[in-house]
Amino acid sequence: MTSDLLASLAQILQSPPETADDMRQLVDRFAGFLNLDLPEVGAFHAAVPIADGLTADVIEPRGSGPHPVLVYLHGGGWICGNPTSHRKLASRFAEAGYLVINVDYRLAPEHPFPAPFEDCMEAVRWAAREAQRWNGDASRLAVGGDSAGANLSAAVAAALADDPARPRAALLIYGVFDMATVSIEASPPAAPDGLLQVLGPKMVELMLSAYLGSERGDLVRDPRVSPLHAAHRLPPCHLVVGGADPLMNQSEDLANALAKARIAHEHFVDDFMPHGYAQLEMLPPARLAIERMIAFLGKHL
């Protein structure tokens, strides 16, 4: 499988994806590799209905519970990714004792903002109502995700701050938190190429345009899009990003805003790690990062 992975990476370098469909095919190609050696869990329920057109994979931990609950929102630039592409990462939390709701929210460009955000809001509220079906304890509910999923997680957590379904903690894995300052041009000095660098500015702009439109205007300051502007409404947060990730400053800016608002948080930068590394368990920092996330959840749930 490693040789297949290297061959696929070489192909990407020669011909980077240019459309949402290209990205979806790329994610599907890598899903098998990312899901090798799945963790042992109690039970797996695929595509459980939440609402019309909205489902989630429900992953039960072993044991009788009641289990704390994690609503997981996958990454993929709002245009690709799905619960299958992130099954192993989500299952790591189930392995650690969390009932995981791995949400299959709608994707742009077919479903631009606010559809993905609204799906994720609905999924958290649904989890709060229905978690007991799988021995989940909704009073100990967190939300988390990577990349676009971290953006959605922070936006949803802030929007639900006054809701009975409000999350008690948020995992924010190399996310985008201020759309007005997203750039992959200012990469960390001497950083090795990572996924976002390979995709290039053209694909990053395609993702943003698919989700928000080409004329974004004041929308980039909407806290549902740029949750940095609602940092004071967030629950305790765990932020993690790679030192070779062009989005490193996004996490730093949110961490500074959380500190200013006196919101409990942790902020880790894993040296030399590229965007997406939490799913690449052949890289030693990946499992260490996941273990830190689990420890954080244990403190706040």
PDB file of N, CA, C and O in Angstrom, residues 1-6 9 30 32-37 88 92 273-288 290:
ATOM      1  N   MET A   1       0.819  -1.202   0.000  1.00  0.00           N
ATOM      2  CA  MET A   1       0.000   0.000   0.000  1.00  0.00           C
ATOM      3  C   MET A   1       0.856   1.257   0.000  1.00  0.00           C
ATOM      4  O   MET A   1       0.514   2.274  -0.583  1.00  0.00           O
ATOM      5  N   THR A   2       2.034   1.215   0.653  1.00  0.00           N
ATOM      6  CA  THR A   2       2.905   2.383   0.678  1.00  0.00           C
ATOM      7  C   THR A   2       3.365   2.755  -0.712  1.00  0.00           C
ATOM      8  O   THR A   2       3.397   3.931  -1.084  1.00  0.00           O
ATOM      9  N   SER A   3       3.713   1.756  -1.539  1.00  0.00           N
ATOM     10  CA  SER A   3       4.131   2.044  -2.905  1.00  0.00           C
ATOM     11  C   SER A   3       2.977   2.639  -3.708  1.00  0.00           C
ATOM     12  O   SER A   3       3.178   3.544  -4.533  1.00  0.00           O
ATOM     13  N   ASP A   4       1.747   2.151  -3.478  1.00  0.00           N
ATOM     14  CA  ASP A   4       0.582   2.725  -4.148  1.00  0.00           C
ATOM     15  C   ASP A   4       0.380   4.180  -3.734  1.00  0.00           C
ATOM     16  O   ASP A   4       0.035   5.036  -4.559  1.00  0.00           O
ATOM     17  N   LEU A   5       0.597   4.462  -2.447  1.00  0.00           N
ATOM     18  CA  LEU A   5       0.450   5.830  -1.957  1.00  0.00           C
ATOM     19  C   LEU A   5       1.461   6.749  -2.621  1.00  0.00           C
ATOM     20  O   LEU A   5       1.124   7.845  -3.090  1.00  0.00           O
ATOM     21  N   LEU A   6       2.719   6.311  -2.688  1.00  0.00           N
ATOM     22  CA  LEU A   6       3.757   7.137  -3.297  1.00  0.00           C
ATOM     23  C   LEU A   6       3.467   7.379  -4.771  1.00  0.00           C
ATOM     24  O   LEU A   6       3.679   8.482  -5.287  1.00  0.00           O
ATOM     25  N   LEU A   9       0.746   9.993  -4.952  1.00  0.00           N
ATOM     26  CA  LEU A   9       1.266  11.322  -4.646  1.00  0.00           C
ATOM     27  C   LEU A   9       2.062  11.878  -5.821  1.00  0.00           C
ATOM     28  O   LEU A   9       1.967  13.072  -6.133  1.00  0.00           O
ATOM     29  N   PHE A  30      -7.760   7.705  -1.814  1.00  0.00           N
ATOM     30  CA  PHE A  30      -6.938   7.572  -0.611  1.00  0.00           C
ATOM     31  C   PHE A  30      -7.686   6.965   0.575  1.00  0.00           C
ATOM     32  O   PHE A  30      -7.069   6.634   1.582  1.00  0.00           O
ATOM     33  N   GLY A  32      -9.045   4.096   1.230  1.00  0.00           N
ATOM     34  CA  GLY A  32      -8.601   2.770   1.655  1.00  0.00           C
ATOM     35  C   GLY A  32      -7.316   2.828   2.450  1.00  0.00           C
ATOM     36  O   GLY A  32      -7.174   2.140   3.475  1.00  0.00           O
ATOM     37  N   PHE A  33      -6.381   3.639   1.999  1.00  0.00           N
ATOM     38  CA  PHE A  33      -5.113   3.783   2.719  1.00  0.00           C
ATOM     39  C   PHE A  33      -5.331   4.415   4.089  1.00  0.00           C
ATOM     40  O   PHE A  33      -4.772   3.958   5.099  1.00  0.00           O
ATOM     41  N   LEU A  34      -6.160   5.461   4.145  1.00  0.00           N
ATOM     42  CA  LEU A  34      -6.382   6.156   5.408  1.00  0.00           C
ATOM     43  C   LEU A  34      -7.106   5.291   6.429  1.00  0.00           C
ATOM     44  O   LEU A  34      -7.006   5.537   7.630  1.00  0.00           O
ATOM     45  N   ASN A  35      -7.836   4.271   5.961  1.00  0.00           N
ATOM     46  CA  ASN A  35      -8.627   3.430   6.860  1.00  0.00           C
ATOM     47  C   ASN A  35      -7.995   2.072   7.137  1.00  0.00           C
ATOM     48  O   ASN A  35      -8.667   1.171   7.653  1.00  0.00           O
ATOM     49  N   LEU A  36      -6.736   1.904   6.841  1.00  0.00           N
ATOM     50  CA  LEU A  36      -6.060   0.654   7.165  1.00  0.00           C
ATOM     51  C   LEU A  36      -6.034   0.435   8.671  1.00  0.00           C
ATOM     52  O   LEU A  36      -5.867   1.372   9.450  1.00  0.00           O
ATOM     53  N   ASP A  37      -6.204  -0.821   9.090  1.00  0.00           N
ATOM     54  CA  ASP A  37      -6.089  -1.188  10.507  1.00  0.00           C
ATOM     55  C   ASP A  37      -7.021  -0.358  11.380  1.00  0.00           C
ATOM     56  O   ASP A  37      -6.592   0.330  12.318  1.00  0.00           O
ATOM     57  N   LYS A  88     -11.337   6.198  10.156  1.00  0.00           N
ATOM     58  CA  LYS A  88     -10.320   5.769  11.116  1.00  0.00           C
ATOM     59  C   LYS A  88     -10.073   6.836  12.170  1.00  0.00           C
ATOM     60  O   LYS A  88      -9.993   6.527  13.374  1.00  0.00           O
ATOM     61  N   ARG A  92     -10.817   6.472  16.264  1.00  0.00           N
ATOM     62  CA  ARG A  92      -9.847   6.615  17.355  1.00  0.00           C
ATOM     63  C   ARG A  92     -10.536   7.161  18.607  1.00  0.00           C
ATOM     64  O   ARG A  92     -10.199   6.765  19.733  1.00  0.00           O
ATOM     65  N   MET A 273       4.981  19.251  10.440  1.00  0.00           N
ATOM     66  CA  MET A 273       3.843  18.461   9.976  1.00  0.00           C
ATOM     67  C   MET A 273       3.025  19.245   8.953  1.00  0.00           C
ATOM     68  O   MET A 273       2.761  20.429   9.142  1.00  0.00           O
ATOM     69  N   PRO A 274       2.577  18.568   7.880  1.00  0.00           N
ATOM     70  CA  PRO A 274       1.773  19.221   6.846  1.00  0.00           C
ATOM     71  C   PRO A 274       0.288  19.208   7.193  1.00  0.00           C
ATOM     72  O   PRO A 274      -0.143  18.564   8.149  1.00  0.00           O
ATOM     73  N   HIS A 275      -0.487  19.898   6.398  1.00  0.00           N
ATOM     74  CA  HIS A 275      -1.937  19.848   6.524  1.00  0.00           C
ATOM     75  C   HIS A 275      -2.418  18.411   6.320  1.00  0.00           C
ATOM     76  O   HIS A 275      -1.946  17.707   5.428  1.00  0.00           O
ATOM     77  N   GLY A 276      -3.323  17.981   7.167  1.00  0.00           N
ATOM     78  CA  GLY A 276      -3.889  16.645   7.034  1.00  0.00           C
ATOM     79  C   GLY A 276      -3.155  15.544   7.770  1.00  0.00           C
ATOM     80  O   GLY A 276      -3.537  14.377   7.677  1.00  0.00           O
ATOM     81  N   TYR A 277      -2.135  15.887   8.552  1.00  0.00           N
ATOM     82  CA  TYR A 277      -1.267  14.836   9.094  1.00  0.00           C
ATOM     83  C   TYR A 277      -1.922  13.965  10.156  1.00  0.00           C
ATOM     84  O   TYR A 277      -1.468  12.836  10.400  1.00  0.00           O
ATOM     85  N   ALA A 278      -3.000  14.423  10.782  1.00  0.00           N
ATOM     86  CA  ALA A 278      -3.629  13.600  11.831  1.00  0.00           C
ATOM     87  C   ALA A 278      -4.170  12.292  11.268  1.00  0.00           C
ATOM     88  O   ALA A 278      -4.372  11.334  12.019  1.00  0.00           O
ATOM     89  N   GLN A 279      -4.393  12.238   9.962  1.00  0.00           N
ATOM     90  CA  GLN A 279      -4.860  11.002   9.329  1.00  0.00           C
ATOM     91  C   GLN A 279      -3.710  10.147   8.804  1.00  0.00           C
ATOM     92  O   GLN A 279      -3.962   9.065   8.265  1.00  0.00           O
ATOM     93  N   LEU A 280      -2.489  10.613   8.946  1.00  0.00           N
ATOM     94  CA  LEU A 280      -1.326   9.898   8.418  1.00  0.00           C
ATOM     95  C   LEU A 280      -0.563   9.301   9.585  1.00  0.00           C
ATOM     96  O   LEU A 280       0.436   9.842  10.062  1.00  0.00           O
ATOM     97  N   GLU A 281      -1.023   8.155  10.063  1.00  0.00           N
ATOM     98  CA  GLU A 281      -0.489   7.607  11.304  1.00  0.00           C
ATOM     99  C   GLU A 281       0.904   7.021  11.156  1.00  0.00           C
ATOM    100  O   GLU A 281       1.512   6.646  12.161  1.00  0.00           O
ATOM    101  N   MET A 282       1.441   6.945   9.919  1.00  0.00           N
ATOM    102  CA  MET A 282       2.840   6.558   9.775  1.00  0.00           C
ATOM    103  C   MET A 282       3.767   7.681  10.260  1.00  0.00           C
ATOM    104  O   MET A 282       4.960   7.460  10.472  1.00  0.00           O
ATOM    105  N   LEU A 283       3.210   8.873  10.443  1.00  0.00           N
ATOM    106  CA  LEU A 283       3.962  10.001  11.001  1.00  0.00           C
ATOM    107  C   LEU A 283       3.773   9.991  12.515  1.00  0.00           C
ATOM    108  O   LEU A 283       2.643  10.141  13.000  1.00  0.00           O
ATOM    109  N   PRO A 284       4.826   9.800  13.292  1.00  0.00           N
ATOM    110  CA  PRO A 284       4.669   9.673  14.751  1.00  0.00           C
ATOM    111  C   PRO A 284       3.867  10.791  15.416  1.00  0.00           C
ATOM    112  O   PRO A 284       3.098  10.513  16.348  1.00  0.00           O
ATOM    113  N   PRO A 285       3.980  12.060  14.997  1.00  0.00           N
ATOM    114  CA  PRO A 285       3.194  13.099  15.675  1.00  0.00           C
ATOM    115  C   PRO A 285       1.682  12.927  15.533  1.00  0.00           C
ATOM    116  O   PRO A 285       0.922  13.504  16.313  1.00  0.00           O
ATOM    117  N   ALA A 286       1.231  12.135  14.546  1.00  0.00           N
ATOM    118  CA  ALA A 286      -0.209  11.988  14.358  1.00  0.00           C
ATOM    119  C   ALA A 286      -0.866  11.342  15.569  1.00  0.00           C
ATOM    120  O   ALA A 286      -1.848  11.859  16.122  1.00  0.00           O
ATOM    121  N   ARG A 287      -0.347  10.204  16.008  1.00  0.00           N
ATOM    122  CA  ARG A 287      -0.954   9.530  17.152  1.00  0.00           C
ATOM    123  C   ARG A 287      -0.779  10.346  18.433  1.00  0.00           C
ATOM    124  O   ARG A 287      -1.682  10.371  19.286  1.00  0.00           O
ATOM    125  N   LEU A 288       0.341  11.027  18.567  1.00  0.00           N
ATOM    126  CA  LEU A 288       0.537  11.873  19.739  1.00  0.00           C
ATOM    127  C   LEU A 288      -0.488  12.995  19.770  1.00  0.00           C
ATOM    128  O   LEU A 288      -1.015  13.344  20.832  1.00  0.00           O
ATOM    129  N   ILE A 290      -3.504  12.910  18.446  1.00  0.00           N
ATOM    130  CA  ILE A 290      -4.799  12.318  18.786  1.00  0.00           C
ATOM    131  C   ILE A 290      -4.880  12.038  20.282  1.00  0.00           C
ATOM    132  O   ILE A 290      -5.909  12.272  20.922  1.00  0.00           O
TER     133      ILE A 290
END
